[in-house]
Short mmCIF file of C-alpha atoms in Angstrom, two decimals:
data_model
loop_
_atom_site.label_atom_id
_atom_site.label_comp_id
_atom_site.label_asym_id
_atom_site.label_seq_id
_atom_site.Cartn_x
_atom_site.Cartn_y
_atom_site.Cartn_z
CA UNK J 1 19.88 14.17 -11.58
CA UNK J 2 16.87 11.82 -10.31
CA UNK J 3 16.03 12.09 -6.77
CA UNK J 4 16.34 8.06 -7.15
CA UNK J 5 19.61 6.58 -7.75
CA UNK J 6 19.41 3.31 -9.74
CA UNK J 7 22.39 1.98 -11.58
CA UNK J 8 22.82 3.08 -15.16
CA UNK J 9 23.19 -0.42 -16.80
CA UNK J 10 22.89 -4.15 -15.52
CA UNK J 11 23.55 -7.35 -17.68
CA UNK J 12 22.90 -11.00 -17.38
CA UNK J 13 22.91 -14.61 -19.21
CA UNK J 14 20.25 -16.23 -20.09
CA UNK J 15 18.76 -18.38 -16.67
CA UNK J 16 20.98 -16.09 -14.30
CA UNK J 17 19.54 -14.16 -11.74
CA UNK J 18 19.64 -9.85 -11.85
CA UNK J 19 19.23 -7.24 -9.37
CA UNK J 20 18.83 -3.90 -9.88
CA UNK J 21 18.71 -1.42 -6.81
CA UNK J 22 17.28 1.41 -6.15
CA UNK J 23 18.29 3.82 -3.30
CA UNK J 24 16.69 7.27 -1.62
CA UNK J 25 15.99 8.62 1.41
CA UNK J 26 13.41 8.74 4.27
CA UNK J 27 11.65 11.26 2.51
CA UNK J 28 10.62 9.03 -0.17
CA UNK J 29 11.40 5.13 -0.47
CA UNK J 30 11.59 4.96 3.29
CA UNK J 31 8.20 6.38 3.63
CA UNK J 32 6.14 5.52 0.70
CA UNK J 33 5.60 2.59 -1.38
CA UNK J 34 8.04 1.62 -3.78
CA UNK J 35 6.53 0.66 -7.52
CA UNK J 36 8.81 -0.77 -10.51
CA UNK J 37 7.97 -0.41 -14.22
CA UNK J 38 9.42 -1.90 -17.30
CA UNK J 39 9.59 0.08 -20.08
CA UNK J 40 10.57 -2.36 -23.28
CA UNK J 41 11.87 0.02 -27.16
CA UNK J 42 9.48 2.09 -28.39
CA UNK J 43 6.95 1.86 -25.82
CA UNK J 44 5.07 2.86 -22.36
CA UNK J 45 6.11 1.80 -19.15
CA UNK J 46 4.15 -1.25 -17.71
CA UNK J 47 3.68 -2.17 -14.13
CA UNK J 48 5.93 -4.96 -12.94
CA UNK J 49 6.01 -4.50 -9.24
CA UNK J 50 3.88 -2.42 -6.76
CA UNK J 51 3.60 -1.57 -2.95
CA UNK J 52 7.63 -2.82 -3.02
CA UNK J 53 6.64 -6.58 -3.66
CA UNK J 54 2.80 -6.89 -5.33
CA UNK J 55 3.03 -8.25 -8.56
CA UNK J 56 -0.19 -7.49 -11.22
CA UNK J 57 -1.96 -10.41 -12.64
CA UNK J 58 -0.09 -11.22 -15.71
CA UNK J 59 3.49 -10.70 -14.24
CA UNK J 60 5.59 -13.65 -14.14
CA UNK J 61 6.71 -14.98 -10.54
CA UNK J 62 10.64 -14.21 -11.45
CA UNK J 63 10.13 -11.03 -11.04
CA UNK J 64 10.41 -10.27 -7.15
CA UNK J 65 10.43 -6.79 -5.14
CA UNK J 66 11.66 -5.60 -2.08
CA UNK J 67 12.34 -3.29 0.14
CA UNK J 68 14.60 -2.33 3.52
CA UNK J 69 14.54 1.03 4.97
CA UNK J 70 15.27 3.62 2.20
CA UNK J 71 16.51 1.40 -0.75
CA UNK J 72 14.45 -0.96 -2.85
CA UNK J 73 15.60 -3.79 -5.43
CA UNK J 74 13.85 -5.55 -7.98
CA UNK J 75 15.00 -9.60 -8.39
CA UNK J 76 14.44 -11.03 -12.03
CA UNK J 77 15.44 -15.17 -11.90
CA UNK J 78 15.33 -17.31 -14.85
CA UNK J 79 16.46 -14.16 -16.89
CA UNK J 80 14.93 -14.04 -20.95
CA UNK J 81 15.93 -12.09 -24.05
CA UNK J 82 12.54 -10.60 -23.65
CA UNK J 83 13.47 -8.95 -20.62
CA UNK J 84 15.80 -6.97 -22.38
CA UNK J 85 14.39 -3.48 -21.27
CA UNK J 86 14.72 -0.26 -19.27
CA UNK J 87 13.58 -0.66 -15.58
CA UNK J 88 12.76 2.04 -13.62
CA UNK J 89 11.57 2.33 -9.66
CA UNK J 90 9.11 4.86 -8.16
CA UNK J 91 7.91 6.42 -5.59
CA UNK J 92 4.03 8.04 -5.79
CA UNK J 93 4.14 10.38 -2.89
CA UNK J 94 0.26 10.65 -1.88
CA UNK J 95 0.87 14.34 -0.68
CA UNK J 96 3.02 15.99 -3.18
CA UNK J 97 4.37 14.16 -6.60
CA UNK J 98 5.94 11.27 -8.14
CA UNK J 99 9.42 10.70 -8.28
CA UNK J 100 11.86 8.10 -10.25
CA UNK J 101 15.02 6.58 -10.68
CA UNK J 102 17.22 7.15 -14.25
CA UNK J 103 16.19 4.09 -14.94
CA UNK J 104 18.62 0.65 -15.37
CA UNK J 105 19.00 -0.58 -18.97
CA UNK J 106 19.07 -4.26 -18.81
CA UNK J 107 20.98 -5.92 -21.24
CA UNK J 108 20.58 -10.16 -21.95
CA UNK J 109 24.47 -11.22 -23.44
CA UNK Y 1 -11.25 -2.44 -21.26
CA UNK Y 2 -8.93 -0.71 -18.54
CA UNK Y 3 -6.68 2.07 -21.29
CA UNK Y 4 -5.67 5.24 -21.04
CA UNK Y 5 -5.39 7.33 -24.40
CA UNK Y 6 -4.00 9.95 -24.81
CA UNK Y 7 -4.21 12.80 -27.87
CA UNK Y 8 -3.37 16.07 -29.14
CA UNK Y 9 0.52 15.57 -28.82
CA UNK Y 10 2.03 17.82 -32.24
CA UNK Y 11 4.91 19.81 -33.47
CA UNK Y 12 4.53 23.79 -31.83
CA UNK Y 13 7.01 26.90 -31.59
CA UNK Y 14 8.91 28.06 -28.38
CA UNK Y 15 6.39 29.98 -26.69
CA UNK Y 16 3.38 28.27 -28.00
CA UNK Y 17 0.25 26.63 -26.60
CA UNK Y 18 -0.66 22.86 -26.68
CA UNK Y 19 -3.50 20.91 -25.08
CA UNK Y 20 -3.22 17.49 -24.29
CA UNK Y 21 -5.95 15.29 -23.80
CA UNK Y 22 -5.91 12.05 -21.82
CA UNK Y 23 -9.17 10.00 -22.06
CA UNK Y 24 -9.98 7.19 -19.26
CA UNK Y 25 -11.95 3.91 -19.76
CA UNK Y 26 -13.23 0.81 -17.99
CA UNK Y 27 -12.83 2.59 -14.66
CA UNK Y 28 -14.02 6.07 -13.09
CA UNK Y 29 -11.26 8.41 -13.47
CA UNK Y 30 -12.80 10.47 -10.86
CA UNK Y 31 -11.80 8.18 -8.22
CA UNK Y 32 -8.15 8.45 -8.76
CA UNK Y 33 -5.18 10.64 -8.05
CA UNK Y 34 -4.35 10.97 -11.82
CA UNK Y 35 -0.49 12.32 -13.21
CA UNK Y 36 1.22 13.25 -16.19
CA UNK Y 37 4.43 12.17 -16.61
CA UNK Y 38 7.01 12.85 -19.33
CA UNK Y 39 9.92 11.35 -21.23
CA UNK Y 40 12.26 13.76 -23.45
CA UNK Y 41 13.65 11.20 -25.89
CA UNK Y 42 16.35 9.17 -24.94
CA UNK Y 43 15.75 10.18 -21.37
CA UNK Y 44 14.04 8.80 -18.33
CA UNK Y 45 10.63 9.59 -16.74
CA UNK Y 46 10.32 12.71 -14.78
CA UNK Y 47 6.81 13.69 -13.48
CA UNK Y 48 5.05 16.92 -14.73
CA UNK Y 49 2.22 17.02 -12.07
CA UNK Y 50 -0.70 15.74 -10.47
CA UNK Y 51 -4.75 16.46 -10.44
CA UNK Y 52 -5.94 14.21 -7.02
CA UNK Y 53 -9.12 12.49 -6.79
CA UNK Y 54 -12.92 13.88 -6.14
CA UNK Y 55 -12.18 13.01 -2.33
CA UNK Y 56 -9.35 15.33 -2.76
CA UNK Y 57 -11.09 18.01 -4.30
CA UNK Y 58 -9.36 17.60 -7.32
CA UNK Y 59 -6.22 19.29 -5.95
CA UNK Y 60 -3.26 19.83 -8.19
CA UNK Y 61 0.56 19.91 -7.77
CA UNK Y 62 3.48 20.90 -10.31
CA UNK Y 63 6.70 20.38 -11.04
CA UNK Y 64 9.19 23.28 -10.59
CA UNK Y 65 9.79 22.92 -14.03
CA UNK Y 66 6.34 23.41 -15.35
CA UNK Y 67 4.64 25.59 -12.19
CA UNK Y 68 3.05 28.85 -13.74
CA UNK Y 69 2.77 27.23 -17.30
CA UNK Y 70 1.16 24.16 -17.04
CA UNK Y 71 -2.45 23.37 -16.18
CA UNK Y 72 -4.09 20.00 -15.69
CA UNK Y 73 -7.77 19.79 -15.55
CA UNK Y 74 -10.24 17.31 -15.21
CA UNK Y 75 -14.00 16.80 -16.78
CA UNK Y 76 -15.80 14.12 -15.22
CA UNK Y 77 -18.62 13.63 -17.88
CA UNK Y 78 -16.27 12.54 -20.64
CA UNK Y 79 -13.71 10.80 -17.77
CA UNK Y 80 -10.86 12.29 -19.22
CA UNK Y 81 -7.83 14.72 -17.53
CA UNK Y 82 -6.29 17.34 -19.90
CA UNK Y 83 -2.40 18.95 -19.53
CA UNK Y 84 -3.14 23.24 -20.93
CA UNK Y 85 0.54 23.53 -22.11
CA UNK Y 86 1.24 27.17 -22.48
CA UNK Y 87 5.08 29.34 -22.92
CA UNK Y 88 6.18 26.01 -24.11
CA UNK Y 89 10.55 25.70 -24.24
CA UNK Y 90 12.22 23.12 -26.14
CA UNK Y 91 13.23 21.18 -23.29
CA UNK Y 92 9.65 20.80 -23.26
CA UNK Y 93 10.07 18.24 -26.00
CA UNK Y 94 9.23 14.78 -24.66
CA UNK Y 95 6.51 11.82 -24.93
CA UNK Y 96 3.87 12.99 -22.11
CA UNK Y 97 1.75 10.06 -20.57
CA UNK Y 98 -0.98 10.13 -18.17
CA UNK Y 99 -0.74 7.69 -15.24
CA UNK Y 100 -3.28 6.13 -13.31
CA UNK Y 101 -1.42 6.07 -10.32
CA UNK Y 102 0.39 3.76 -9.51
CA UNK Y 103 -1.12 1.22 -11.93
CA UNK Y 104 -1.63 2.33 -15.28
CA UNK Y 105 -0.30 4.21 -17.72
CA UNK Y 106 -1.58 5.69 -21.33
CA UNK Y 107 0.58 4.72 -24.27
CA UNK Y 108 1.72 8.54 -24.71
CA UNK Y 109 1.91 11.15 -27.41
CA UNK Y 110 4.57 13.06 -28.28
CA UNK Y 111 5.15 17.00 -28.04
CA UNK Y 112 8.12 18.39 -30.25
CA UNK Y 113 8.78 22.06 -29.53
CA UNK Y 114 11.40 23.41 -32.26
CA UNK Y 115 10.95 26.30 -34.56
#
């Protein structure tokens, strides 16, 4: 049981628009940072969003984060085949741990 | 280059001892709260623990899971973080990473505890 609750699965065309959310408490999301990583088969998970809506150099503008009290979502627009992938949201607690979501498997039909 | 790499991942017995070796480049690893994180296969992430930065004293936290067998450790002059893996279970099995926090993450190596 992860101490964030994404959901398990999300799909989308090709061009659509996906959101997957991610929802905790005032413990975590509603007092930290909220970071998102995609994680694509057979490898590590990469940054794709930080401090809820900071994207790293190299990460396409349709990908979009944000957050509103204790839940966070992450926006992909303009959706690809390549971003067929797990996506996971975190929270890096600066005085105790880390904690995650189960992750969202994103399928492209 | 900005990597993390880690090494020393392996097949051990329940019970057994592992050491896991994380080695940092193109930054100062001393500067940052550093993690290891884990992912039993087919699973999602759960975090193992935490050595902070210099500032911090190089303060460590531990998962429930792990506290009292696990040991992360730090040595500056090679900038690299280790994970002392000892009374290892096989729910133990998983791909560990170490994690620049927030922002960067090793490409992991893989522990497989099974007699």
């Amino acid at each position: 049981q992860s101490v964030l609750t994404q959901p398990p699965s999300a799909s989308g065309t090709p061009g659509q628009r996906v959101t997957i959310s991610c929802s905790g408490s005032s413990s975590n999301i509603g007092s930290n940072y909220v970071h998102w990583y995609q994680q694509l088969p057979g490898t590590a998970p990469k940054l794709l969003i930080y401090r809820n809506h900071q994207r790293p150099s190299g990460v396409p503008d349709r990908f979009s984060g944000s957050k509103s009290g204790t839940s966070a979502s992450l926006a992909i627009s303009g959706l690809r085949s390549e971003d067929e992938a797990d996506y996971y949201c975190a929270v890096w607690d600066d005085t105790l741990s880390g904690v995650f979501g189960g992750g969202t498997k994103l399928t492209v039909l | 280059e900005v990597q993390l790499v880690e090494s020393g991942g392996g097949l051990v017995q329940p019970g057994g001892s592992l050491r896991l070796s994380c080695a940092a480049s193109g930054f100062t690893s001393s500067d940052h709260h550093m993690d290891w994180v884990r992912q039993a296969p087919g699973k999602g992430l759960e975090w193992v623990g935490r050595t902070r930065d210099k500032v911090n004293s190089y303060t460590t936290e531990y998962a429930a899971s792990v506290k009292g067998r696990f040991t992360i450790s730090r040595d500056d002059s090679k900038n690299s973080l280790y994970l002392q893996m000892n009374s290892l279970k096989t729910e133990d099995t998983a791909v560990y990473y170490c994690v620049m926090v927030p922002l960067l993450w090793g490409q992991g190596t893989l522990v497989t505890v099974s007699s």
